[in-house]
Coordinates of C-alpha atoms and ligand atoms in Angstrom, one line a residue:
M1 CA -78.5 -64.7 37.7
K2 CA -77.9 -61.0 36.4
K3 CA -80.0 -58.5 37.5
E4 CA -81.4 -58.2 34.1
Q5 CA -83.1 -61.3 33.9
V6 CA -85.0 -60.4 37.4
V7 CA -85.5 -57.4 35.5
N8 CA -87.5 -60.3 32.9
C9 CA -89.7 -62.4 35.3
Q10 CA -91.4 -59.1 36.4
F11 CA -95.2 -59.8 35.6
S12 CA -95.5 -57.1 33.7
V13 CA -92.7 -58.0 30.8
W14 CA -94.5 -61.6 30.9
Y15 CA -97.7 -61.2 30.7
P16 CA -98.5 -60.1 27.7
I17 CA -96.3 -62.5 25.5
F18 CA -98.1 -64.7 27.1
K19 CA -101.0 -63.5 27.5
K20 CA -103.3 -66.0 25.1
H21 CA -101.9 -69.2 27.3
T22 CA -102.3 -67.7 31.4
I23 CA -104.9 -66.9 33.9
K24 CA -106.9 -62.9 32.8
S25 CA -105.1 -60.3 35.4
L26 CA -105.0 -57.2 35.7
I27 CA -101.9 -54.8 36.8
L28 CA -101.9 -51.7 38.8
P29 CA -99.0 -49.2 39.7
L30 CA -98.8 -49.1 43.2
P31 CA -98.5 -45.1 44.8
Q32 CA -95.4 -44.8 46.7
N33 CA -98.1 -44.1 50.0
V34 CA -98.9 -47.6 49.8
I35 CA -95.8 -49.0 49.4
D36 CA -94.7 -46.9 52.9
Y37 CA -98.0 -48.2 54.2
L38 CA -96.9 -51.7 52.9
L39 CA -93.3 -51.6 54.6
D40 CA -94.4 -50.1 58.1
D41 CA -94.3 -52.1 60.6
G42 CA -96.5 -50.1 62.8
T43 CA -99.2 -49.5 61.4
L44 CA -102.2 -52.0 61.6
V45 CA -105.0 -53.8 58.9
V46 CA -108.8 -52.4 60.4
S47 CA -110.1 -50.8 57.9
G48 CA -113.5 -51.0 57.3
S49 CA -114.1 -48.0 54.0
D50 CA -113.3 -51.2 51.2
H51 CA -116.0 -53.6 51.1
N52 CA -116.7 -54.4 48.1
T53 CA -120.0 -52.9 47.8
Q54 CA -119.3 -51.0 44.7
Q55 CA -119.8 -47.2 46.2
P56 CA -118.6 -44.7 44.7
H57 CA -116.2 -42.6 46.9
T58 CA -116.7 -39.0 47.1
N59 CA -113.3 -37.8 48.3
S60 CA -110.9 -39.0 45.9
A61 CA -108.9 -35.4 45.5
S62 CA -106.1 -37.3 47.2
D63 CA -105.3 -40.3 49.2
A64 CA -104.9 -39.1 52.3
E65 CA -102.6 -41.4 55.2
E66 CA -103.8 -41.3 58.7
D67 CA -102.4 -43.0 61.6
I68 CA -103.5 -45.6 64.2
Q69 CA -105.4 -43.7 67.1
W70 CA -105.7 -45.1 70.5
S71 CA -108.4 -43.0 72.3
D72 CA -108.2 -42.1 76.1
D73 CA -111.5 -43.2 76.9
E74 CA -111.1 -46.5 76.9
T75 CA -115.3 -47.0 76.3
T76 CA -114.3 -45.1 72.3
T77 CA -111.0 -47.3 71.3
T78 CA -110.6 -46.9 67.8
V79 CA -107.8 -48.0 65.3
T80 CA -108.3 -46.4 62.1
A81 CA -105.8 -47.4 59.1
P82 CA -104.1 -45.4 57.1
E83 CA -106.8 -44.8 53.8
F84 CA -106.1 -44.8 49.7
P85 CA -109.8 -43.8 48.7
E86 CA -108.4 -43.8 44.8
F87 CA -106.1 -46.4 45.4
T88 CA -108.8 -48.4 46.8
S89 CA -111.7 -47.9 44.4
Q90 CA -109.3 -48.4 41.2
V91 CA -108.5 -52.4 43.1
L92 CA -111.9 -52.9 43.5
E93 CA -112.7 -51.9 40.0
A94 CA -110.2 -54.3 39.3
I95 CA -111.1 -56.6 41.0
N96 CA -114.9 -57.0 39.7
A97 CA -114.0 -56.7 36.1
L98 CA -112.4 -60.1 37.4
G99 CA -115.5 -61.5 39.1
G100 CA -114.9 -60.6 42.7
R101 CA -112.2 -63.1 43.7
I102 CA -108.8 -62.2 43.6
F103 CA -105.2 -64.1 44.0
P104 CA -102.7 -60.3 44.5
K105 CA -98.7 -60.3 43.5
L106 CA -96.4 -57.8 43.4
N107 CA -94.1 -57.7 40.5
W108 CA -92.6 -60.9 40.9
S109 CA -93.9 -63.0 44.6
A110 CA -96.7 -63.4 46.2
P111 CA -97.6 -63.3 50.2
R112 CA -97.3 -67.7 50.0
D113 CA -96.1 -67.6 53.3
A114 CA -99.0 -65.7 55.0
N115 CA -101.6 -67.7 53.6
W116 CA -102.0 -68.9 57.4
I117 CA -103.3 -65.0 59.1
A118 CA -106.2 -65.1 56.0
L119 CA -109.7 -65.7 57.7
N120 CA -110.1 -68.3 55.2
S121 CA -106.4 -69.5 55.2
S122 CA -106.4 -68.8 51.8
L123 CA -104.8 -66.4 49.4
E124 CA -108.6 -65.3 48.0
C125 CA -109.3 -62.0 48.4
H126 CA -112.3 -59.6 47.5
S127 CA -111.3 -56.5 48.5
L128 CA -108.2 -54.0 49.8
S129 CA -108.0 -54.9 53.0
D130 CA -107.7 -58.6 52.2
I131 CA -104.7 -57.8 50.4
F132 CA -103.2 -55.2 52.1
L133 CA -103.2 -58.3 55.8
L134 CA -102.2 -60.8 53.1
F135 CA -99.0 -58.2 52.4
K136 CA -98.2 -56.9 55.6
S137 CA -97.8 -60.5 56.8
S138 CA -95.5 -61.7 54.0
D139 CA -91.8 -61.6 54.3
F140 CA -91.6 -62.4 49.9
I141 CA -94.0 -59.6 49.8
T142 CA -91.3 -57.4 51.6
H143 CA -88.1 -58.8 50.3
D144 CA -89.7 -58.0 46.5
L145 CA -90.0 -54.2 47.9
T146 CA -86.4 -53.6 50.0
Q147 CA -83.7 -56.1 47.9
P148 CA -84.6 -58.1 44.5
F149 CA -81.5 -58.5 43.4
L150 CA -80.5 -60.1 47.0
Q151 CA -78.5 -62.8 44.9
C152 CA -77.2 -61.7 41.7
S153 CA -73.7 -61.7 40.7
D154 CA -73.3 -57.9 38.9
Q155 CA -73.7 -57.0 42.6
D156 CA -71.2 -53.7 41.2
S157 CA -73.4 -52.4 37.7
P158 CA -76.9 -49.6 39.5
D159 CA -79.7 -52.0 40.7
P160 CA -82.5 -51.5 37.5
V161 CA -85.2 -49.0 38.5
I162 CA -88.1 -50.6 39.3
N163 CA -91.8 -50.0 39.3
Y164 CA -93.9 -51.4 41.7
E165 CA -96.8 -53.2 40.5
L166 CA -99.7 -54.6 41.8
V167 CA -101.2 -57.3 40.0
L168 CA -104.7 -58.8 40.3
R169 CA -105.4 -62.6 39.5
K170 CA -108.5 -63.5 38.5
W171 CA -109.4 -66.4 41.0
S172 CA -108.8 -70.4 39.9
E173 CA -109.8 -73.5 41.8
L174 CA -105.5 -75.2 41.1
I175 CA -104.8 -78.8 42.2
P176 CA -101.5 -78.3 43.3
G177 CA -100.8 -81.7 41.7
G178 CA -101.7 -80.4 38.3
E179 CA -98.5 -77.8 39.0
F180 CA -95.5 -78.5 37.8
R181 CA -91.8 -76.1 37.5
C182 CA -89.9 -76.0 33.6
F183 CA -85.9 -75.2 33.5
V184 CA -85.4 -73.9 30.6
K185 CA -80.9 -73.4 29.2
E186 CA -80.0 -72.1 26.6
N187 CA -84.2 -72.0 25.3
K188 CA -83.9 -75.7 25.9
L189 CA -86.9 -77.6 28.1
I190 CA -84.5 -79.4 30.3
A191 CA -86.0 -80.1 33.8
I192 CA -89.5 -79.9 35.5
S193 CA -90.1 -81.1 38.9
Q194 CA -93.7 -82.0 40.1
R195 CA -94.4 -78.3 41.9
D196 CA -96.0 -79.4 45.0
Y197 CA -92.9 -82.3 45.8
T198 CA -94.1 -82.3 49.7
Q199 CA -97.1 -84.9 48.4
Y200 CA -97.9 -88.5 46.7
Y201 CA -100.3 -88.4 43.5
Q202 CA -100.8 -91.3 41.7
H203 CA -102.1 -89.8 38.7
I204 CA -98.9 -88.9 38.4
L205 CA -96.8 -91.9 38.2
K206 CA -99.6 -93.7 36.0
Q207 CA -99.8 -90.3 33.8
E208 CA -95.8 -90.1 33.6
D209 CA -95.6 -90.0 30.0
Q210 CA -98.9 -87.9 28.9
I211 CA -97.5 -85.3 31.2
C212 CA -94.5 -84.9 29.8
Q213 CA -95.2 -84.6 26.7
A214 CA -98.3 -81.7 26.7
I215 CA -95.8 -79.6 28.6
Q216 CA -92.5 -80.4 26.1
E217 CA -95.9 -79.2 23.1
F218 CA -96.6 -76.8 25.5
F219 CA -93.8 -75.3 25.4
N220 CA -92.2 -76.6 21.9
Q221 CA -96.1 -74.6 20.8
H222 CA -95.4 -71.3 22.5
I223 CA -93.1 -70.4 25.2
Q224 CA -90.2 -71.4 23.7
Y225 CA -88.2 -68.8 21.9
N226 CA -91.1 -65.8 22.9
F227 CA -89.3 -64.7 26.1
L228 CA -86.5 -62.4 26.6
D229 CA -83.9 -64.8 28.5
E230 CA -82.4 -68.5 26.8
D231 CA -82.3 -69.8 30.8
F232 CA -85.2 -68.8 32.9
V233 CA -88.2 -71.0 34.8
F234 CA -91.3 -71.4 34.2
D235 CA -94.2 -73.4 36.3
V236 CA -97.4 -75.0 34.0
Y237 CA -100.8 -76.5 35.2
R238 CA -102.6 -79.3 33.2
D239 CA -105.6 -78.9 34.0
S240 CA -108.0 -82.1 34.3
Q241 CA -109.2 -82.2 30.4
G242 CA -105.0 -82.4 29.7
R243 CA -104.9 -78.5 28.8
V244 CA -101.6 -76.6 29.4
W245 CA -101.4 -73.0 31.4
L246 CA -98.9 -70.8 32.2
I247 CA -99.3 -70.0 36.2
D248 CA -95.5 -67.7 35.8
V249 CA -92.0 -67.2 34.8
N250 CA -88.9 -67.1 38.0
P251 CA -84.7 -66.3 37.2
F252 CA -82.6 -69.7 36.2
G253 CA -80.7 -69.6 39.2
E254 CA -80.5 -69.4 43.0
V255 CA -83.7 -67.2 43.5
T256 CA -85.8 -69.6 42.0
D257 CA -86.7 -73.2 44.0
S258 CA -85.3 -75.8 42.0
L259 CA -87.9 -78.0 44.2
L260 CA -86.4 -81.7 42.8
F261 CA -83.4 -80.8 41.3
G262 CA -80.7 -79.3 42.6
W263 CA -79.1 -75.7 41.2
E264 CA -75.8 -77.3 40.2
E265 CA -77.2 -80.1 38.2
L266 CA -79.4 -77.8 36.0
K267 CA -76.1 -75.5 35.4
S268 CA -74.1 -78.4 34.5
G269 CA -76.5 -79.6 32.1
G270 CA -75.7 -82.9 31.1
E271 CA -76.1 -84.6 34.8
I272 CA -79.9 -85.1 35.0
T273 CA -81.0 -88.7 34.5
Q274 CA -83.7 -87.9 31.5
Q275 CA -87.0 -89.2 30.8
Q276 CA -87.3 -88.6 27.2
E277 CA -84.8 -86.9 24.8
G278 CA -83.7 -84.5 26.6
L279 CA -86.3 -83.8 29.3
A280 CA -85.5 -85.2 33.1
F281 CA -89.1 -85.2 34.9
R282 CA -89.0 -85.6 38.9
Y283 CA -91.9 -86.6 40.8
T284 CA -92.4 -87.6 44.8
T285 CA -92.5 -91.7 44.2
S286 CA -94.2 -93.0 47.5
E287 CA -95.4 -91.7 50.6
V288 CA -92.5 -92.6 52.3
T289 CA -90.6 -89.3 50.9
V290 CA -93.5 -86.7 51.9
Q291 CA -92.3 -84.4 53.5
P292 CA -94.3 -81.7 56.0
S293 CA -95.2 -78.7 53.8
P294 CA -92.4 -76.0 53.3
S295 CA -94.8 -73.3 54.5
L296 CA -95.7 -74.6 57.8
S297 CA -92.1 -72.3 58.8
Y298 CA -93.4 -69.7 58.0
R299 CA -96.6 -70.3 60.5
I300 CA -97.5 -68.6 64.0
P301 CA -98.9 -70.8 67.2
R302 CA -102.4 -72.0 66.2
D303 CA -103.8 -69.6 69.6
F304 CA -102.1 -66.4 68.2
V305 CA -103.8 -67.1 64.6
D306 CA -107.3 -68.1 66.4
L307 CA -106.9 -64.4 67.7
S308 CA -106.0 -61.7 65.0
T309 CA -108.3 -63.9 62.4
G310 CA -110.6 -66.3 64.1
E311 CA -114.5 -67.1 63.9
D312 CA -113.9 -63.1 65.6
A313 CA -111.3 -60.7 64.5
Y314 CA -112.4 -58.2 67.4
K315 CA -110.5 -60.9 70.3
L316 CA -107.7 -59.1 68.8
I317 CA -108.4 -55.3 69.4
D318 CA -109.5 -57.1 72.8
F319 CA -106.2 -58.7 73.7
L320 CA -103.9 -55.6 72.8
K321 CA -107.0 -53.3 74.6
L322 CA -106.2 -55.7 77.7
K323 CA -102.5 -55.2 77.1
K324 CA -103.3 -51.9 77.2
S325 CA -104.8 -51.2 79.8
Q326 CA -102.3 -54.0 82.0
Q327 CA -99.7 -51.8 80.8
E328 CA -101.0 -48.8 82.3
E329 CA -101.6 -50.5 85.2
S330 CA -98.5 -51.2 85.8
D331 CA -97.1 -47.8 85.2
E332 CA -99.1 -46.7 87.6
E333 CA -97.9 -48.9 89.8
E334 CA -94.7 -48.1 89.2
N335 CA -95.7 -44.6 89.7
T336 CA -96.8 -44.7 93.2
Q337 CA -94.1 -46.4 93.9
Q338 CA -91.6 -44.0 93.2
Ligands
ATP401 N1 -105.1 -67.2 39.7 C1 -104.8 -68.0 40.4 N2 -105.4 -68.8 41.0 C2 -105.5 -68.8 42.2 N3 -104.2 -69.5 42.8 C3 -103.5 -69.5 42.2 C4 -104.0 -68.9 41.5 N4 -102.0 -68.6 40.6 C5 -101.5 -69.0 41.4 N5 -102.2 -69.9 42.4 C6 -101.4 -70.7 43.2 O1 -100.4 -69.8 44.0 C7 -99.1 -70.1 44.2 C8 -98.0 -69.2 43.4 O2 -98.7 -68.7 42.2 P1 -96.9 -68.3 41.8 O3 -96.2 -68.3 41.3 O4 -97.5 -67.1 41.3 O5 -96.2 -67.3 43.1 P2 -94.9 -66.4 43.5 O6 -94.8 -66.1 44.0 O7 -94.3 -66.4 41.9 O8 -94.4 -68.4 43.1 P3 -92.6 -68.9 43.1 O9 -91.8 -67.7 44.6 O10 -92.7 -70.6 43.7 O11 -92.9 -68.5 41.8 C9 -99.3 -71.3 42.5 O12 -98.7 -72.9 42.3 C10 -100.9 -71.9 42.5 O13 -100.8 -73.0 43.6

């Protein structure tokens, strides 16, 4: 996989080409101070200033950044997250234009590994602080920001310049059993895998031929020869009326999860068992093969999740205060012993 293939799979590259066949979205350039904030481990995500109330911002001359401040007085401890007034109002405007509920992404990735941290355990966002909470907790987002070309074979060539972008997609209730990943080699659709492969869906077994045919038709009519590369991977959603929608485009190579196939067999071509002429379709065929969800490995203990995101979000702040006063007490003890 070459760096150029990764560049071509950025959202802002494929979206204009396939706009009519995918979920409505808006793209905003990500300012450098927001990128710095996302990469800074030391700052919490607590901000009251960006709730979706559509209030005009009076101070939008420049986006100021502040650090968290712990006041000395225990009774008035405050936690201040950085503020980006101009960017915040752009994001709120975009969220409102998309109906108030959005799915956030960067150039390539969504923070799928962080959904456990959100109040609703979902990637649905209504404000910039919802987005920040997910982005700051996600290794996938950090990967986009720090090493997007990690697995490329042309490591000796200079890294292409990337303009980082915040992608806001209209929130859509997608049923996981309707999602499929499609592999294209030399402009031919060679393989389709059920995307949520850890679950068994009876309707996939029953409608195997219709699903294959609908995706093949969608590919022939709208995707084939329209993308910048001849090898790539695209994700689709087949809705309850049987209509197929494009969800995402990914590089053809190890950086993309090959799900029920192996990259070796996909790259070598000929060896895959084929359902229809030239096309292999794999899905989970019984409850027996059901595996734990891969996203479970990204989670942390439930107690901590409850503390940080449970019914009472202030519990985390109380917990941190407690830790701080315990630390101060032990420091004092140490001082008196010396
Ligand atoms: N607009 C949306 N509204 C709600 N859920 C969505 C939306 N877009 C995508 N999803 C859900 O989020 C999942 C991940 O989306 P997407 O493929 O865009 O992320 P990604 O980080 O590029 O994933 P991957 O690394 O597997 O390609 C999808 O499988 C789908 O279930």
